[in-house]
Amino acid sequence: MAMPHDVPTAAQLIESVREWLEKDVLTSTTGRVQFHSRVAINVLAMVERELAVGEQQALDHAARLAVLGMKDDAELATAIRNGDLDDRFNEVVELVRASVLDKLAVANPSYAVPTLND
């Protein structure tokens, strides 16, 4: 899809700020300012990842919900709470697991690595 804005894109702007914080600010500060710089770097990295994969993740999540006949997470939660999907337990677990892995892929990809038990 063509974007109405010229370059740099939002993702490129965010990347530039994150890199500046990493290369210039973080290395020239200490204490509280350095800690807050690290937090800002992590937040910007999360935003970068969400911009990169968020739209596809939303489409994938909607498709997983549709397989269970749900339109959104609220409807899924209600169905789970009411026991409406008890006979589809494994499908629900897979949907929730995939959703959590998608969220981790944005929030902290190192936590989204599958374990040996998967």
PDB file of N, CA and C in Angstrom, residues 101 104 108-116:
ATOM      1  N   LEU A 101       2.836 -15.744  21.693  1.00  0.00           N
ATOM      2  CA  LEU A 101       4.110 -15.705  20.965  1.00  0.00           C
ATOM      3  C   LEU A 101       4.207 -14.474  20.071  1.00  0.00           C
ATOM      4  N   LEU A 104       4.959 -11.575  22.387  1.00  0.00           N
ATOM      5  CA  LEU A 104       6.352 -11.633  22.825  1.00  0.00           C
ATOM      6  C   LEU A 104       7.314 -11.256  21.705  1.00  0.00           C
ATOM      7  N   ASN A 108       9.418  -8.620  23.511  1.00  0.00           N
ATOM      8  CA  ASN A 108      10.775  -9.077  23.806  1.00  0.00           C
ATOM      9  C   ASN A 108      11.022 -10.387  23.069  1.00  0.00           C
ATOM     10  N   PRO A 109      11.537 -10.316  21.853  1.00  0.00           N
ATOM     11  CA  PRO A 109      11.699 -11.514  21.022  1.00  0.00           C
ATOM     12  C   PRO A 109      12.502 -12.634  21.674  1.00  0.00           C
ATOM     13  N   SER A 110      13.409 -12.298  22.575  1.00  0.00           N
ATOM     14  CA  SER A 110      14.205 -13.358  23.205  1.00  0.00           C
ATOM     15  C   SER A 110      13.340 -14.272  24.067  1.00  0.00           C
ATOM     16  N   TYR A 111      12.189 -13.796  24.519  1.00  0.00           N
ATOM     17  CA  TYR A 111      11.276 -14.630  25.303  1.00  0.00           C
ATOM     18  C   TYR A 111      10.377 -15.486  24.423  1.00  0.00           C
ATOM     19  N   ALA A 112      10.347 -15.236  23.133  1.00  0.00           N
ATOM     20  CA  ALA A 112       9.439 -15.949  22.230  1.00  0.00           C
ATOM     21  C   ALA A 112      10.074 -17.195  21.628  1.00  0.00           C
ATOM     22  N   VAL A 113      11.235 -17.577  22.109  1.00  0.00           N
ATOM     23  CA  VAL A 113      11.920 -18.757  21.591  1.00  0.00           C
ATOM     24  C   VAL A 113      11.219 -20.004  22.113  1.00  0.00           C
ATOM     25  N   PRO A 114      10.791 -20.901  21.224  1.00  0.00           N
ATOM     26  CA  PRO A 114      10.124 -22.129  21.675  1.00  0.00           C
ATOM     27  C   PRO A 114      11.053 -22.974  22.546  1.00  0.00           C
ATOM     28  N   THR A 115      10.468 -23.682  23.493  1.00  0.00           N
ATOM     29  CA  THR A 115      11.243 -24.551  24.371  1.00  0.00           C
ATOM     30  C   THR A 115      11.326 -25.942  23.771  1.00  0.00           C
ATOM     31  N   LEU A 116      12.108 -26.796  24.380  1.00  0.00           N
ATOM     32  CA  LEU A 116      12.246 -28.169  23.909  1.00  0.00           C
ATOM     33  C   LEU A 116      10.945 -28.947  24.027  1.00  0.00           C
TER      34      LEU A 116
END
